[in-house]
PDB file of C-alpha atoms and ligand atoms in Angstrom:
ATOM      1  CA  UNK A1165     -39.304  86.848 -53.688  1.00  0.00           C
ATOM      2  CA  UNK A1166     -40.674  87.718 -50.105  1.00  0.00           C
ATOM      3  CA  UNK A1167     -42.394  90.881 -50.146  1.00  0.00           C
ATOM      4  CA  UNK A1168     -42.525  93.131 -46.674  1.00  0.00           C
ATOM      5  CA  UNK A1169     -43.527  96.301 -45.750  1.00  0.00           C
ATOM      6  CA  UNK A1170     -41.729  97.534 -42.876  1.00  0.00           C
ATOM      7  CA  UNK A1171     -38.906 100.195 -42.706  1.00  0.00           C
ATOM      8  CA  UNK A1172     -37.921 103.684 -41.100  1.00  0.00           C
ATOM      9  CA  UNK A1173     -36.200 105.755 -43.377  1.00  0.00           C
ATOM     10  CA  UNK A1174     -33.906 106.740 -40.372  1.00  0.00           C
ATOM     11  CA  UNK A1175     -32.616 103.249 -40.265  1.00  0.00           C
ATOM     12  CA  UNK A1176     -31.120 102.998 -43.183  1.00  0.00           C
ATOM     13  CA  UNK A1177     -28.140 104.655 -44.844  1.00  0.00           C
ATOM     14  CA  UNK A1178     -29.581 104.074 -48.437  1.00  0.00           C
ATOM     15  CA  UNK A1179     -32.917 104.848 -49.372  1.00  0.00           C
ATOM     16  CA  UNK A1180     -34.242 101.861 -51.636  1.00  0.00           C
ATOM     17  CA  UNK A1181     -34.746  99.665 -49.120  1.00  0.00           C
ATOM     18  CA  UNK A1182     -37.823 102.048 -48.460  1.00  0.00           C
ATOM     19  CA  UNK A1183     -39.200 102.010 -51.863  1.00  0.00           C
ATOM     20  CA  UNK A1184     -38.137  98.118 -53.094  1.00  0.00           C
ATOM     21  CA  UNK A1185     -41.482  96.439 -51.841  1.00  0.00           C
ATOM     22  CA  UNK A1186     -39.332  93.187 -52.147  1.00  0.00           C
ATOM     23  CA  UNK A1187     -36.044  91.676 -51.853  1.00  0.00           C
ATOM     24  CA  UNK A1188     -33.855  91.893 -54.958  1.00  0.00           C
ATOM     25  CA  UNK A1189     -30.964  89.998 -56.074  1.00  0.00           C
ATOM     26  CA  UNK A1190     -28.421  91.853 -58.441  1.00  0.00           C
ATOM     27  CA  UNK A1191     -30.640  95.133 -59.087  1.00  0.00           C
ATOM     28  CA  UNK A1192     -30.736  96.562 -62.291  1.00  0.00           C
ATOM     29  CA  UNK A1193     -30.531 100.110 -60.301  1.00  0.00           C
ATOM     30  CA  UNK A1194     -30.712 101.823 -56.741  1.00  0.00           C
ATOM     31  CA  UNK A1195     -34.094 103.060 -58.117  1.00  0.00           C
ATOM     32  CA  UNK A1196     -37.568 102.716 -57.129  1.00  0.00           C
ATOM     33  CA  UNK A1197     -38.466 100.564 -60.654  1.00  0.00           C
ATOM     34  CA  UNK A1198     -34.854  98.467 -60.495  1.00  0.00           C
ATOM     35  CA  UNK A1199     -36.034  94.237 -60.633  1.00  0.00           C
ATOM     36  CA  UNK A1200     -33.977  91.314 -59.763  1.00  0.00           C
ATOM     37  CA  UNK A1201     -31.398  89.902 -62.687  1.00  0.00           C
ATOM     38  CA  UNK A1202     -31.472  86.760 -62.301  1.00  0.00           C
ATOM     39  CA  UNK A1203     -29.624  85.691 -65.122  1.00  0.00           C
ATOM     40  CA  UNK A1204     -26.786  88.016 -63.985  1.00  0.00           C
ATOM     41  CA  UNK A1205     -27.014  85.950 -60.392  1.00  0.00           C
ATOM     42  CA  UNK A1206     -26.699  82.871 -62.084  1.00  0.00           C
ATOM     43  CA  UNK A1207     -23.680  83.389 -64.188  1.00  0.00           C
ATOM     44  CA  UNK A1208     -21.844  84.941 -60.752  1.00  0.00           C
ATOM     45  CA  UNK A1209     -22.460  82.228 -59.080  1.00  0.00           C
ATOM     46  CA  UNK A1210     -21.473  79.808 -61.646  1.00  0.00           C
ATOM     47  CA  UNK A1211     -18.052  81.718 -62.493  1.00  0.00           C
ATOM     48  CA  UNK A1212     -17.473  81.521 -58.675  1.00  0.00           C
ATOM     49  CA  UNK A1213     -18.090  78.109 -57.909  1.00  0.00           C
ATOM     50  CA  UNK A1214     -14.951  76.448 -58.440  1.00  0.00           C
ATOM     51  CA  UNK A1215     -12.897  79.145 -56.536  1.00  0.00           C
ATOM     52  CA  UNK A1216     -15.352  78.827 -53.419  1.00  0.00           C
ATOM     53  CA  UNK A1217     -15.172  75.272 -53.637  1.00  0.00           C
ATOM     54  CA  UNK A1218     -11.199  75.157 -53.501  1.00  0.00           C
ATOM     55  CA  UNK A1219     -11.005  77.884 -51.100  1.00  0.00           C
ATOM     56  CA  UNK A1220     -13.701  76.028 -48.581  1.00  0.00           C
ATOM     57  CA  UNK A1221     -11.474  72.776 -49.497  1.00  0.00           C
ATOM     58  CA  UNK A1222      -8.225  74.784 -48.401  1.00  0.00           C
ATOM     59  CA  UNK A1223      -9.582  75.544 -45.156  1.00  0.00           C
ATOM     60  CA  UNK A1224     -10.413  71.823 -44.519  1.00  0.00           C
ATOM     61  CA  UNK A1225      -7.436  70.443 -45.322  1.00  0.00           C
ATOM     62  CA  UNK A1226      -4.500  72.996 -44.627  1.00  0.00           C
ATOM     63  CA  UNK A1227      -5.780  74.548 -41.587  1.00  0.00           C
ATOM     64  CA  UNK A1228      -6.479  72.675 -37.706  1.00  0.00           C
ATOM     65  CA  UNK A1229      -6.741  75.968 -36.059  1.00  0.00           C
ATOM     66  CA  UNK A1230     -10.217  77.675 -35.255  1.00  0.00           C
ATOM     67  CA  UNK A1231      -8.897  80.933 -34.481  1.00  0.00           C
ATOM     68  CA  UNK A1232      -7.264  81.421 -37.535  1.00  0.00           C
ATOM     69  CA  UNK A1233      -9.872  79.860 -40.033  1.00  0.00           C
ATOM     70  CA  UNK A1234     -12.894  81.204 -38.002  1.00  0.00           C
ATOM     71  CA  UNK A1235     -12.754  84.629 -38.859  1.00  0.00           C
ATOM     72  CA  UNK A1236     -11.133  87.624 -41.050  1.00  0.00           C
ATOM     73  CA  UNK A1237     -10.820  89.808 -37.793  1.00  0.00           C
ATOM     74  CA  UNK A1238      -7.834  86.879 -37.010  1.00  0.00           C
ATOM     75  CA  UNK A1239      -4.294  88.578 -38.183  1.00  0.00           C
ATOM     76  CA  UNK A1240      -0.412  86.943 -37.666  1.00  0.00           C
ATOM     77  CA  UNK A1241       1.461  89.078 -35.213  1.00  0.00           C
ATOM     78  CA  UNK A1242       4.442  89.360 -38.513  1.00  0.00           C
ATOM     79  CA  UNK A1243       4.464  87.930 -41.920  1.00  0.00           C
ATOM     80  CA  UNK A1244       2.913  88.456 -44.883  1.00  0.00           C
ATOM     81  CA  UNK A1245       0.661  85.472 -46.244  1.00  0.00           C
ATOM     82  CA  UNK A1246      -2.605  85.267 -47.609  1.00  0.00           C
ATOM     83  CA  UNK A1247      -5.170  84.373 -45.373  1.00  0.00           C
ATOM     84  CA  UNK A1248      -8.726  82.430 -45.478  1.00  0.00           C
ATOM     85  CA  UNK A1249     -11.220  81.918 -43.177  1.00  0.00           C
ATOM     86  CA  UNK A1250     -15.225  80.673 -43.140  1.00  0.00           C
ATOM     87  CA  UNK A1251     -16.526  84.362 -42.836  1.00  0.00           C
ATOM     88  CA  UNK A1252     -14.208  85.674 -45.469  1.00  0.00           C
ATOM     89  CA  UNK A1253     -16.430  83.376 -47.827  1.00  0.00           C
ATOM     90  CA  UNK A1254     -19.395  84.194 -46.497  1.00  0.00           C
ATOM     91  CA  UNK A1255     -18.723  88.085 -46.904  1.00  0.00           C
ATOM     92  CA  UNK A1256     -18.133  86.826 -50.736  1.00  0.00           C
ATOM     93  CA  UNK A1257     -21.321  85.170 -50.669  1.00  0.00           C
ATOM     94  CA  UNK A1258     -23.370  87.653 -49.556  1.00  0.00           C
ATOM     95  CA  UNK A1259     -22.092  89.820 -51.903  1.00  0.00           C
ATOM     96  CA  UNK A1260     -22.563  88.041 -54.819  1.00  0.00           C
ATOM     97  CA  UNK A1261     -26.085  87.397 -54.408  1.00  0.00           C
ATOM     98  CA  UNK A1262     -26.702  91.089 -53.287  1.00  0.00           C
ATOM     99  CA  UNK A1263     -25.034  92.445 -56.412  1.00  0.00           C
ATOM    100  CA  UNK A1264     -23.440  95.432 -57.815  1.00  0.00           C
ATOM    101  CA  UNK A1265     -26.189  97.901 -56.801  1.00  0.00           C
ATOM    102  CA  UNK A1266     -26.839  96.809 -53.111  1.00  0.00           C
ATOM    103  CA  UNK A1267     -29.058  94.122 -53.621  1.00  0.00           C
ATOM    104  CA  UNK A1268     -30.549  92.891 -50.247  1.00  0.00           C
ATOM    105  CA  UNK A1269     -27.997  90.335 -49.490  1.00  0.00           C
ATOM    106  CA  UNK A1270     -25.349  93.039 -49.626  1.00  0.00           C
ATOM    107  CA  UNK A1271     -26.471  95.016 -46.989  1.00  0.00           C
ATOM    108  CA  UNK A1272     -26.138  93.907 -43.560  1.00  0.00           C
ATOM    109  CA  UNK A1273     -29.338  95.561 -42.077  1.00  0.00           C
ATOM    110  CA  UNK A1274     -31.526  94.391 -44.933  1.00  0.00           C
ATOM    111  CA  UNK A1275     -29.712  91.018 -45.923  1.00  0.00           C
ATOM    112  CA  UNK A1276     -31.979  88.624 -43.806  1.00  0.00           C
ATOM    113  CA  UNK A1277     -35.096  89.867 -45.380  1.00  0.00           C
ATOM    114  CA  UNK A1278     -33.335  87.626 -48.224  1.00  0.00           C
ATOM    115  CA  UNK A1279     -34.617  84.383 -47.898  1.00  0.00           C
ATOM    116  CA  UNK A1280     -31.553  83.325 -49.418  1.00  0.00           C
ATOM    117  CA  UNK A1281     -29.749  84.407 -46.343  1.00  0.00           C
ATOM    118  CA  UNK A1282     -31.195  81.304 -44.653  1.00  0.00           C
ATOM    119  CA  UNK A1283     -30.250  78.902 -46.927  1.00  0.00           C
ATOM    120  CA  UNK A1284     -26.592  80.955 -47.068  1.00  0.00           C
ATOM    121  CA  UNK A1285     -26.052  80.677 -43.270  1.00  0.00           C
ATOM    122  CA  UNK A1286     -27.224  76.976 -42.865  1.00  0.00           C
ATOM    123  CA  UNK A1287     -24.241  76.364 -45.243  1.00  0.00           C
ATOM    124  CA  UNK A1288     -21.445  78.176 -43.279  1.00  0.00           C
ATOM    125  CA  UNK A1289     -23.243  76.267 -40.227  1.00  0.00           C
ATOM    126  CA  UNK A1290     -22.307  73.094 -42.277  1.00  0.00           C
ATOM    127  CA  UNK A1291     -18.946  74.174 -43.273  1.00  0.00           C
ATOM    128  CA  UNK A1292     -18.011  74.801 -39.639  1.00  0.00           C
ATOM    129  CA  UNK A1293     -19.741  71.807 -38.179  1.00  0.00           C
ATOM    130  CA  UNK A1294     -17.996  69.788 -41.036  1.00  0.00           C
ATOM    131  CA  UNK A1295     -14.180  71.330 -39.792  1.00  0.00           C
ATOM    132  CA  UNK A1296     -15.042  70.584 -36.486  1.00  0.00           C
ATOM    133  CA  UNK A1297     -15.546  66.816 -37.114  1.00  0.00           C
ATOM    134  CA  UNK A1298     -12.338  66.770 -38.551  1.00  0.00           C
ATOM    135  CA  UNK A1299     -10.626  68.986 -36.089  1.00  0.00           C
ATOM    136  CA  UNK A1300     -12.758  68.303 -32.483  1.00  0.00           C
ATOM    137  CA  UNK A1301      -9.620  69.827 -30.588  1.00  0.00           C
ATOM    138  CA  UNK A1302      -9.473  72.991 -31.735  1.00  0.00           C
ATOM    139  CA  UNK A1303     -11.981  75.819 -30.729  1.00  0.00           C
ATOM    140  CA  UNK A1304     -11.855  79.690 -29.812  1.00  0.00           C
ATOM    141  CA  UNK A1305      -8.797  80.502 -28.433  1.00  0.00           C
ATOM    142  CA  UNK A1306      -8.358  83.925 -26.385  1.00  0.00           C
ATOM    143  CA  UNK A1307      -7.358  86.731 -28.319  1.00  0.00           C
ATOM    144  CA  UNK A1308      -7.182  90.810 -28.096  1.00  0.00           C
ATOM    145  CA  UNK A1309      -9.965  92.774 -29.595  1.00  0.00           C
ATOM    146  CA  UNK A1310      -7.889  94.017 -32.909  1.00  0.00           C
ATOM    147  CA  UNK A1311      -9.899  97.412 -33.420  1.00  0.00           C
ATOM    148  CA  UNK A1312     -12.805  99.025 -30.990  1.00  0.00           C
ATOM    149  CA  UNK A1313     -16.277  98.275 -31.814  1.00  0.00           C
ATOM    150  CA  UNK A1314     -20.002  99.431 -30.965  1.00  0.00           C
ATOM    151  CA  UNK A1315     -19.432  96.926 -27.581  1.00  0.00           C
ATOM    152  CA  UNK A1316     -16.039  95.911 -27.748  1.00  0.00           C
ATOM    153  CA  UNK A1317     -12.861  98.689 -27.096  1.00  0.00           C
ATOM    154  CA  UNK A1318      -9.426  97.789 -28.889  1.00  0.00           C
ATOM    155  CA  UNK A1319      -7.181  95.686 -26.880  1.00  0.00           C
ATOM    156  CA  UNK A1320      -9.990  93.751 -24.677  1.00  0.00           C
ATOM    157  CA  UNK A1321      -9.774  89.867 -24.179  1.00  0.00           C
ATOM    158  CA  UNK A1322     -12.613  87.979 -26.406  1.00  0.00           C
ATOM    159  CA  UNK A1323     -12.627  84.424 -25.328  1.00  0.00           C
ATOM    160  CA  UNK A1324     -15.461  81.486 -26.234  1.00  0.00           C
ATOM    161  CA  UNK A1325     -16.724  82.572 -23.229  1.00  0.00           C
ATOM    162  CA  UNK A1326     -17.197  86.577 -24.705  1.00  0.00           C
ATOM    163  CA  UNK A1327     -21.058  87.554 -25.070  1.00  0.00           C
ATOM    164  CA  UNK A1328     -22.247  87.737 -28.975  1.00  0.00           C
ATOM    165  CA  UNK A1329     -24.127  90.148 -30.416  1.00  0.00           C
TER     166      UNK A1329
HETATM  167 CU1   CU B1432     -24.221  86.628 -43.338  1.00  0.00          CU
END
């Protein structure tokens, strides 16, 4: 795997990032001697497959709304239901490359040293550019922030037009 050497230990809420002088998948540990199990990775992804593949084929085919499929932050006013979306999966992705001890791809601040990260993103790319072929009408639609963020406070209006960060 890609081997770096950067890092502040200020940065970084867990410390093995500092001390892991490359990007792991599935560590055996938190520790400075854990390796990459990538036998354990496999066998993840492989008992996950066919439930990402349904769940990716749900959201083509039972859903023509961007706003709801887009994103988990999107919530029905009243109801209860179980909701999908792209970045649901990708949350699910990410974690099951990273692991059960924080593997790279787990860890938002750390995940892109991953060069599976790449490969990761260019598919949800795909995915979306794939539901937008079959559903060229729907996009963004305006919506309240749900909870207050780093930029964002609760209750302001994100549109398409909203700066990302
Ligand atoms: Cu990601």
């Amino acid at each position: 795997l890609y081997v770096f050497h950067v890092f502040q230990l200020a940065n970084y809420r867990t410390p093995q990032y500092i001390y892991w002088p490359e990007t792991l998948r599935w560590p055996t540990s938190t520790q400075a001697d854990a390796q990459t199990q990538t036998d354990k990775l496999i066998a993840q992804m492989n008992s996950n497959q066919a439930q990402v593949k349904q769940r990716l084929y749900n959201l083509f085919t039972s859903n023509s709304n961007f706003t709801e499929i887009g994103t988990s932050a999107w919530i029905p006013d009243s109801g209860p239901g179980s909701y999908d979306s792209f970045e649901s999966i990708h949350d699910q992705i990410h974690g099951t490359i990273g692991g059960s001890n924080y593997g790279d791809m787990s860890v938002v601040p750390v995940s892109a040293f991953d060069p599976a990260f790449w490969l990761h993103h260019a598919m949800i790319d795909r995915s979306f550019a794939l539901w937008q072929a079959l559903y060229p009408d729907s996009y963004v639609e305006p919506m309240a922030q749900k909870q207050g963020a780093y930029w964002y406070n609760s209750g302001d209006n994100l549109d398409a037009e909203t700066r990302k960060l």
